[in-house]
Amino acid sequence: MTVGPERFRERFRAILRQISTREPLSEREAEEAFGLVMDGVADEAQIAGLLMGMRVRGETPAELLGAVKAVRSRMQALHAPPPDAIDVCGTGGDGHGTLNVSTSVAFVLAGLGVPVAKHGNRALSSKAGASDVLTALGVPLKDDIATLGADLRERNLAFMAAPHHHPAMRHAAGVRRALGVRTLFNFVGPLANPACVTRQLVGVSDEAWLVPIVDTLEKLGSIRVWAVCGEVTGSALRWIDEITLAGPTHVEALQDGVRHRFTLEPGMAGLVEAPVSAIAGGGPEENARALEALLRGSHGPYRDTVLFNAACGLHIAGRGQILNDAGQVKQDVLRELVAHAAYSIDSGAALGALEAARGVTG
């Protein structure tokens, strides 16, 4: 670990003392604190103290914005991505251990010609992160900025592994893995997309964070965002970080400068409710087999969950208009977009996106 000058170490200790009194950090103080973490000033015990002190007290929107600014200012960004590029990413940390939904959605959308700049990581607070599953699928995790940019423009799909674009995050990775619980970094990751997309479907593991997530992205220049949090009926783990079949999904939406709040139900999309256990996942190999089977035409709750999320992704990408001017869901359009997502799978286009990502040509 790189250790900074004593004055920086003392400044971080002062921030920890402030955290210990349960006093929130301002946006500027949070940007400074997370900057010191990523610059290698803090040791692992101090990083754990910062993250858990904030978690126990309850993190604030100002702390989230400051942390995101610190991370974005140090990331290695893609240059000139397509202006309509979208990211689909969850915060993780919901405890359900489901199959990888957003990674599957990325292939479905790319199969329909939507440029997807998918940001992901290895498992830090879950069983199998996006990068773990992609590796198990035989998809190389590229680190060359120019190559990733070409993939996004020519294949409509670039998988951006967080360590390649956020090398400074390595100072916190071991702590996050050791803690194994949701920290503020779970919320920061999806808001620090290396392609600087302005369109995002963000799955959130706690309904209370829907508004802060969208507030943060709006302040950073996003134009169309849905932050979604599924409510799991009859479970001790109440929330899930995706649009779900297991109950209502709460949505905070930003659309061309206008905010909307509404709820989605599976029936609105013409889909049947199913418990979260129906999409329970395992390790990377198991999840990879399920994902490939899905793209090869397997039916069931996993497919329906992916179609539901992909349909909303199409709206965010500007390929449909689910909401009317009052922010009400147009169910006929939602069902039409579900059918478009199904076509991506049934036509083989989504599988083709996977094969292209593997480097298979035919």
Coordinates of C-alpha atoms in Angstrom, one line a residue:
M1 CA 0.0 0.0 0.0
T2 CA 1.2 3.5 -0.8
V3 CA 1.3 5.7 2.2
G4 CA 0.8 9.4 1.8
P5 CA 2.4 12.2 3.8
E6 CA 1.6 12.4 7.5
R7 CA -0.7 15.4 7.0
F8 CA -3.0 13.3 4.8
R9 CA -3.0 10.5 7.3
E10 CA -3.9 12.9 10.0
R11 CA -6.7 14.3 7.9
F12 CA -8.2 10.9 7.4
R13 CA -8.0 10.2 11.2
A14 CA -9.9 13.4 11.7
I15 CA -12.6 12.3 9.3
L16 CA -12.8 9.0 11.2
R17 CA -13.2 10.9 14.5
Q18 CA -16.1 12.8 12.9
I19 CA -17.7 9.5 11.7
S20 CA -17.3 8.1 15.3
T21 CA -19.5 10.9 16.6
R22 CA -22.2 9.9 14.0
E23 CA -21.9 13.3 12.4
P24 CA -22.5 13.1 8.6
L25 CA -19.8 14.2 6.1
S26 CA -20.5 17.1 3.7
E27 CA -20.3 16.4 0.0
R28 CA -16.8 18.0 0.0
E29 CA -15.7 16.0 3.1
A30 CA -16.9 12.7 1.5
E31 CA -15.1 13.5 -1.7
E32 CA -12.0 14.1 0.3
A33 CA -12.4 10.9 2.4
F34 CA -12.9 8.6 -0.5
G35 CA -10.2 10.3 -2.5
L36 CA -7.8 9.6 0.4
V37 CA -8.9 5.9 0.4
M38 CA -8.3 5.6 -3.4
D39 CA -4.9 7.4 -3.1
G40 CA -3.7 4.8 -0.7
V41 CA -3.5 7.0 2.3
A42 CA -5.7 4.9 4.6
D43 CA -4.9 1.4 5.8
E44 CA -7.4 -1.4 5.7
A45 CA -8.5 -1.0 9.3
Q46 CA -9.2 2.7 8.7
I47 CA -11.1 1.9 5.5
A48 CA -13.3 -0.6 7.3
G49 CA -13.9 1.9 10.0
L50 CA -15.0 4.5 7.5
L51 CA -17.4 2.2 5.6
M52 CA -18.9 0.5 8.6
G53 CA -19.2 3.7 10.6
M54 CA -21.2 5.2 7.7
R55 CA -23.2 2.0 7.3
V56 CA -24.3 1.8 10.9
R57 CA -25.1 5.5 11.2
G58 CA -26.7 5.5 7.7
E59 CA -25.1 7.0 4.7
T60 CA -26.4 10.3 3.3
P61 CA -27.1 11.6 -0.2
A62 CA -24.3 14.2 0.1
E63 CA -21.8 11.4 1.1
L64 CA -22.9 9.4 -2.0
L65 CA -22.4 12.3 -4.3
G66 CA -19.0 13.2 -2.9
A67 CA -17.8 9.6 -3.1
V68 CA -19.0 9.3 -6.7
K69 CA -17.2 12.5 -7.7
A70 CA -14.0 11.1 -6.1
V71 CA -14.2 7.8 -8.0
R72 CA -15.1 9.5 -11.3
S73 CA -12.2 11.9 -11.1
R74 CA -9.8 9.0 -10.9
M75 CA -11.3 6.5 -13.4
Q76 CA -9.9 5.6 -16.8
A77 CA -12.8 6.6 -19.1
L78 CA -13.8 5.5 -22.6
H79 CA -13.6 8.2 -25.2
A80 CA -16.6 9.4 -27.3
P81 CA -19.0 6.5 -26.6
P82 CA -22.3 6.5 -28.6
P83 CA -24.6 9.2 -27.1
D84 CA -27.4 6.7 -26.7
A85 CA -25.3 4.1 -24.8
I86 CA -27.0 2.6 -21.8
D87 CA -25.8 0.7 -18.7
V88 CA -27.8 -1.9 -16.8
C89 CA -26.3 -2.6 -13.4
G90 CA -27.4 -3.5 -9.9
T91 CA -25.9 -2.3 -6.6
G92 CA -25.8 -5.9 -5.2
G93 CA -25.9 -6.4 -1.5
D94 CA -29.6 -7.6 -1.4
G95 CA -28.7 -11.0 0.0
H96 CA -30.8 -13.0 -2.4
G97 CA -28.0 -14.6 -4.4
T98 CA -30.0 -14.7 -7.7
L99 CA -28.9 -15.5 -11.2
N100 CA -27.3 -12.7 -13.1
V101 CA -30.1 -10.6 -14.5
S102 CA -28.4 -7.4 -15.7
T103 CA -25.7 -9.3 -17.5
S104 CA -28.3 -11.3 -19.4
V105 CA -30.2 -8.1 -20.2
A106 CA -27.0 -6.6 -21.7
F107 CA -26.9 -9.4 -24.3
V108 CA -30.6 -9.1 -25.0
L109 CA -30.4 -5.3 -25.6
A110 CA -27.2 -5.6 -27.7
G111 CA -29.0 -8.2 -29.8
L112 CA -31.6 -5.4 -30.6
G113 CA -28.9 -2.9 -31.6
V114 CA -28.8 -1.0 -28.3
P115 CA -25.3 0.0 -27.4
V116 CA -24.7 -1.3 -23.9
A117 CA -21.7 -0.1 -21.9
K118 CA -21.9 -2.7 -19.1
H119 CA -20.0 -1.9 -15.9
G120 CA -19.4 -4.8 -13.5
N121 CA -17.1 -6.4 -11.0
R122 CA -16.2 -9.6 -9.4
A123 CA -18.2 -10.7 -6.4
L124 CA -17.5 -8.6 -3.4
S125 CA -20.9 -8.8 -1.5
S126 CA -22.6 -11.6 -3.5
K127 CA -21.9 -15.1 -4.8
A128 CA -21.2 -14.3 -8.5
G129 CA -20.5 -10.9 -9.9
A130 CA -20.8 -9.9 -13.5
S131 CA -17.1 -10.3 -14.2
D132 CA -17.1 -13.8 -12.5
V133 CA -19.9 -15.0 -14.8
L134 CA -18.5 -13.5 -17.9
T135 CA -15.2 -15.3 -17.3
A136 CA -17.0 -18.5 -16.8
L137 CA -18.8 -17.9 -20.1
G138 CA -15.5 -17.5 -21.9
V139 CA -15.9 -13.7 -22.4
P140 CA -12.5 -12.0 -22.2
L141 CA -12.4 -9.0 -19.9
K142 CA -10.5 -6.5 -22.0
D143 CA -8.6 -3.6 -20.5
D144 CA -7.7 -1.6 -23.7
I145 CA -9.7 1.5 -23.9
A146 CA -9.6 1.7 -27.7
T147 CA -10.7 -1.9 -28.1
L148 CA -13.6 -1.5 -25.7
G149 CA -14.7 1.7 -27.5
A150 CA -14.6 -0.2 -30.8
D151 CA -16.6 -3.1 -29.3
L152 CA -19.3 -0.7 -28.1
R153 CA -19.5 1.1 -31.5
E154 CA -19.3 -2.0 -33.7
R155 CA -20.9 -4.8 -31.6
N156 CA -23.1 -2.7 -29.4
L157 CA -21.6 -4.2 -26.3
A158 CA -18.6 -3.5 -24.1
F159 CA -18.0 -5.2 -20.8
M160 CA -16.0 -2.8 -18.6
A161 CA -14.4 -4.7 -15.6
A162 CA -14.2 -2.2 -12.7
P163 CA -10.5 -3.0 -11.8
H164 CA -9.4 -2.0 -15.3
H165 CA -11.1 1.4 -15.1
H166 CA -10.9 2.1 -11.4
P167 CA -7.4 0.9 -10.4
A168 CA -7.5 3.1 -7.3
M169 CA -10.4 1.1 -6.0
R170 CA -7.9 -1.8 -5.3
H171 CA -7.2 -0.2 -1.9
A172 CA -10.7 -0.9 -0.7
A173 CA -11.3 -4.2 -2.5
G174 CA -9.9 -6.5 0.1
V175 CA -11.8 -4.7 2.9
R176 CA -15.1 -4.9 1.0
R177 CA -14.5 -8.7 0.4
A178 CA -13.7 -9.3 4.0
L179 CA -16.7 -7.3 5.2
G180 CA -19.0 -9.1 2.9
V181 CA -21.9 -6.7 3.4
R182 CA -23.4 -3.8 1.5
T183 CA -21.4 -0.6 1.9
L184 CA -21.6 2.8 0.2
F185 CA -19.3 1.4 -2.5
N186 CA -22.2 -0.7 -3.7
F187 CA -24.0 2.4 -4.6
V188 CA -21.0 4.2 -5.9
G189 CA -20.0 1.6 -8.5
P190 CA -23.1 1.8 -10.7
L191 CA -22.8 5.6 -10.7
A192 CA -19.2 5.6 -11.9
N193 CA -19.7 4.1 -15.4
P194 CA -16.4 4.5 -17.3
A195 CA -18.3 5.3 -20.5
C196 CA -20.0 8.2 -18.7
V197 CA -23.4 7.0 -20.0
T198 CA -26.3 9.3 -19.5
R199 CA -28.9 6.5 -19.7
Q200 CA -29.1 3.9 -16.9
L201 CA -31.3 1.2 -15.4
V202 CA -30.0 0.9 -11.9
G203 CA -31.1 -1.8 -9.6
V204 CA -31.0 -0.7 -5.9
S205 CA -31.0 -3.0 -2.9
D206 CA -32.9 -0.6 -0.6
E207 CA -36.0 1.4 -1.6
A208 CA -34.8 4.3 0.6
W209 CA -32.0 4.9 -1.9
L210 CA -34.0 5.3 -5.0
V211 CA -34.3 9.1 -4.8
P212 CA -30.7 9.7 -3.8
I213 CA -29.4 7.5 -6.7
V214 CA -31.4 9.5 -9.3
D215 CA -30.6 12.8 -7.6
T216 CA -26.9 12.0 -7.9
L217 CA -27.1 11.0 -11.5
E218 CA -29.2 14.0 -12.4
K219 CA -26.6 16.3 -10.9
L220 CA -23.9 14.5 -12.9
G221 CA -25.7 15.1 -16.2
S222 CA -27.8 12.0 -16.8
I223 CA -30.9 12.4 -19.0
R224 CA -32.9 9.2 -18.6
V225 CA -32.5 7.0 -15.5
W226 CA -34.7 4.5 -13.8
A227 CA -33.6 3.4 -10.3
V228 CA -35.6 0.3 -9.4
C229 CA -36.1 -1.7 -6.3
G230 CA -38.2 -4.9 -6.1
E231 CA -40.3 -5.6 -3.0
V232 CA -40.2 -9.3 -2.2
T233 CA -43.5 -10.5 -0.7
G234 CA -43.2 -12.7 2.3
S235 CA -39.4 -12.7 2.7
A236 CA -37.2 -11.5 5.6
L237 CA -35.0 -10.0 2.9
R238 CA -37.5 -7.4 1.7
W239 CA -35.7 -5.8 -1.2
I240 CA -34.1 -7.0 -4.4
D241 CA -32.0 -4.9 -6.8
E242 CA -33.9 -5.5 -10.0
I243 CA -37.4 -5.4 -11.5
T244 CA -38.9 -8.5 -10.0
L245 CA -41.7 -11.1 -10.5
A246 CA -41.9 -11.6 -6.8
G247 CA -43.9 -8.5 -5.9
P248 CA -44.2 -4.8 -6.8
T249 CA -41.2 -2.9 -8.1
H250 CA -40.8 0.7 -7.0
V251 CA -39.3 3.1 -9.6
E252 CA -37.9 6.5 -9.4
A253 CA -37.5 7.8 -12.9
L254 CA -35.7 10.8 -14.5
Q255 CA -36.9 11.5 -18.0
D256 CA -35.7 14.6 -19.9
G257 CA -35.5 16.7 -16.7
V258 CA -38.8 15.5 -15.3
R259 CA -39.1 13.1 -12.3
H260 CA -41.7 10.4 -11.9
R261 CA -42.5 7.8 -9.2
F262 CA -44.5 4.7 -9.9
T263 CA -44.8 1.0 -9.3
L264 CA -44.5 -1.9 -11.7
E265 CA -46.3 -5.2 -11.3
P266 CA -45.6 -8.4 -13.4
G267 CA -49.1 -8.5 -14.7
M268 CA -48.7 -5.1 -16.3
A269 CA -46.1 -6.6 -18.6
G270 CA -48.2 -9.7 -19.3
L271 CA -45.9 -11.8 -17.0
V272 CA -46.7 -14.3 -14.2
E273 CA -45.6 -13.7 -10.6
A274 CA -42.9 -16.0 -9.3
P275 CA -40.9 -16.2 -6.0
V276 CA -37.3 -15.1 -5.9
S277 CA -36.4 -18.7 -5.2
A278 CA -37.3 -19.5 -8.8
I279 CA -34.2 -17.6 -9.9
A280 CA -31.9 -18.6 -7.1
G281 CA -28.3 -18.8 -8.4
G282 CA -25.0 -20.3 -7.3
G283 CA -21.4 -19.8 -8.2
P284 CA -20.1 -18.4 -11.4
E285 CA -20.1 -21.7 -13.4
E286 CA -23.7 -22.5 -12.4
N287 CA -24.9 -19.0 -13.2
A288 CA -23.1 -19.0 -16.5
R289 CA -24.8 -22.3 -17.6
A290 CA -28.2 -20.8 -16.7
L291 CA -27.4 -17.6 -18.7
E292 CA -26.3 -19.5 -21.8
A293 CA -29.4 -21.8 -21.5
L294 CA -31.6 -18.7 -21.3
L295 CA -30.0 -17.2 -24.5
R296 CA -30.5 -20.6 -26.2
G297 CA -34.2 -20.5 -25.5
S298 CA -34.9 -21.8 -22.1
H299 CA -38.2 -20.7 -20.6
G300 CA -39.3 -19.9 -17.1
P301 CA -39.1 -17.2 -14.4
Y302 CA -35.4 -16.4 -15.2
R303 CA -36.3 -15.6 -18.8
D304 CA -39.4 -13.6 -17.7
T305 CA -37.4 -11.6 -15.2
V306 CA -34.8 -10.8 -17.9
L307 CA -37.6 -9.8 -20.4
F308 CA -39.2 -7.5 -17.8
N309 CA -35.9 -5.7 -17.1
A310 CA -34.9 -5.6 -20.8
A311 CA -38.2 -4.1 -21.8
C312 CA -37.6 -1.2 -19.4
G313 CA -34.1 -0.9 -20.7
L314 CA -35.5 -0.4 -24.2
H315 CA -37.5 2.5 -22.9
I316 CA -34.5 4.1 -21.2
A317 CA -32.5 3.6 -24.4
G318 CA -35.2 5.6 -26.3
R319 CA -36.5 2.5 -28.2
G320 CA -40.0 2.8 -26.8
Q321 CA -42.2 5.0 -24.6
I322 CA -43.6 3.2 -21.6
L323 CA -44.6 6.3 -19.7
N324 CA -47.1 9.0 -20.7
D325 CA -46.6 12.6 -19.9
A326 CA -48.1 12.2 -16.4
G327 CA -45.7 9.4 -15.6
Q328 CA -48.3 6.6 -15.9
V329 CA -47.3 3.2 -17.3
K330 CA -48.7 2.4 -20.7
Q331 CA -49.2 -1.3 -20.3
D332 CA -49.7 -2.0 -24.0
V333 CA -46.3 -0.4 -24.8
L334 CA -44.6 -2.3 -21.9
R335 CA -46.0 -5.6 -23.3
E336 CA -44.8 -4.7 -26.8
L337 CA -41.3 -4.1 -25.5
V338 CA -41.4 -7.4 -23.6
A339 CA -42.2 -9.0 -27.0
H340 CA -39.2 -7.2 -28.6
A341 CA -36.9 -8.5 -25.9
A342 CA -38.3 -12.0 -26.4
Y343 CA -37.5 -11.7 -30.1
S344 CA -33.9 -10.9 -29.3
I345 CA -33.6 -14.3 -27.6
D346 CA -35.9 -16.3 -29.9
S347 CA -34.2 -15.0 -33.1
G348 CA -30.8 -15.9 -31.8
A349 CA -29.7 -12.3 -31.8
A350 CA -28.9 -12.3 -28.1
L351 CA -26.9 -15.5 -28.4
G352 CA -25.1 -13.9 -31.3
A353 CA -24.1 -11.0 -29.0
L354 CA -22.7 -13.5 -26.5
E355 CA -20.7 -15.3 -29.3
A356 CA -19.4 -12.0 -30.6
A357 CA -18.3 -11.1 -27.1
R358 CA -16.5 -14.4 -26.9
G359 CA -14.7 -13.6 -30.1
V360 CA -16.5 -16.3 -32.1
T361 CA -17.1 -15.5 -35.7
G362 CA -19.2 -17.4 -38.1

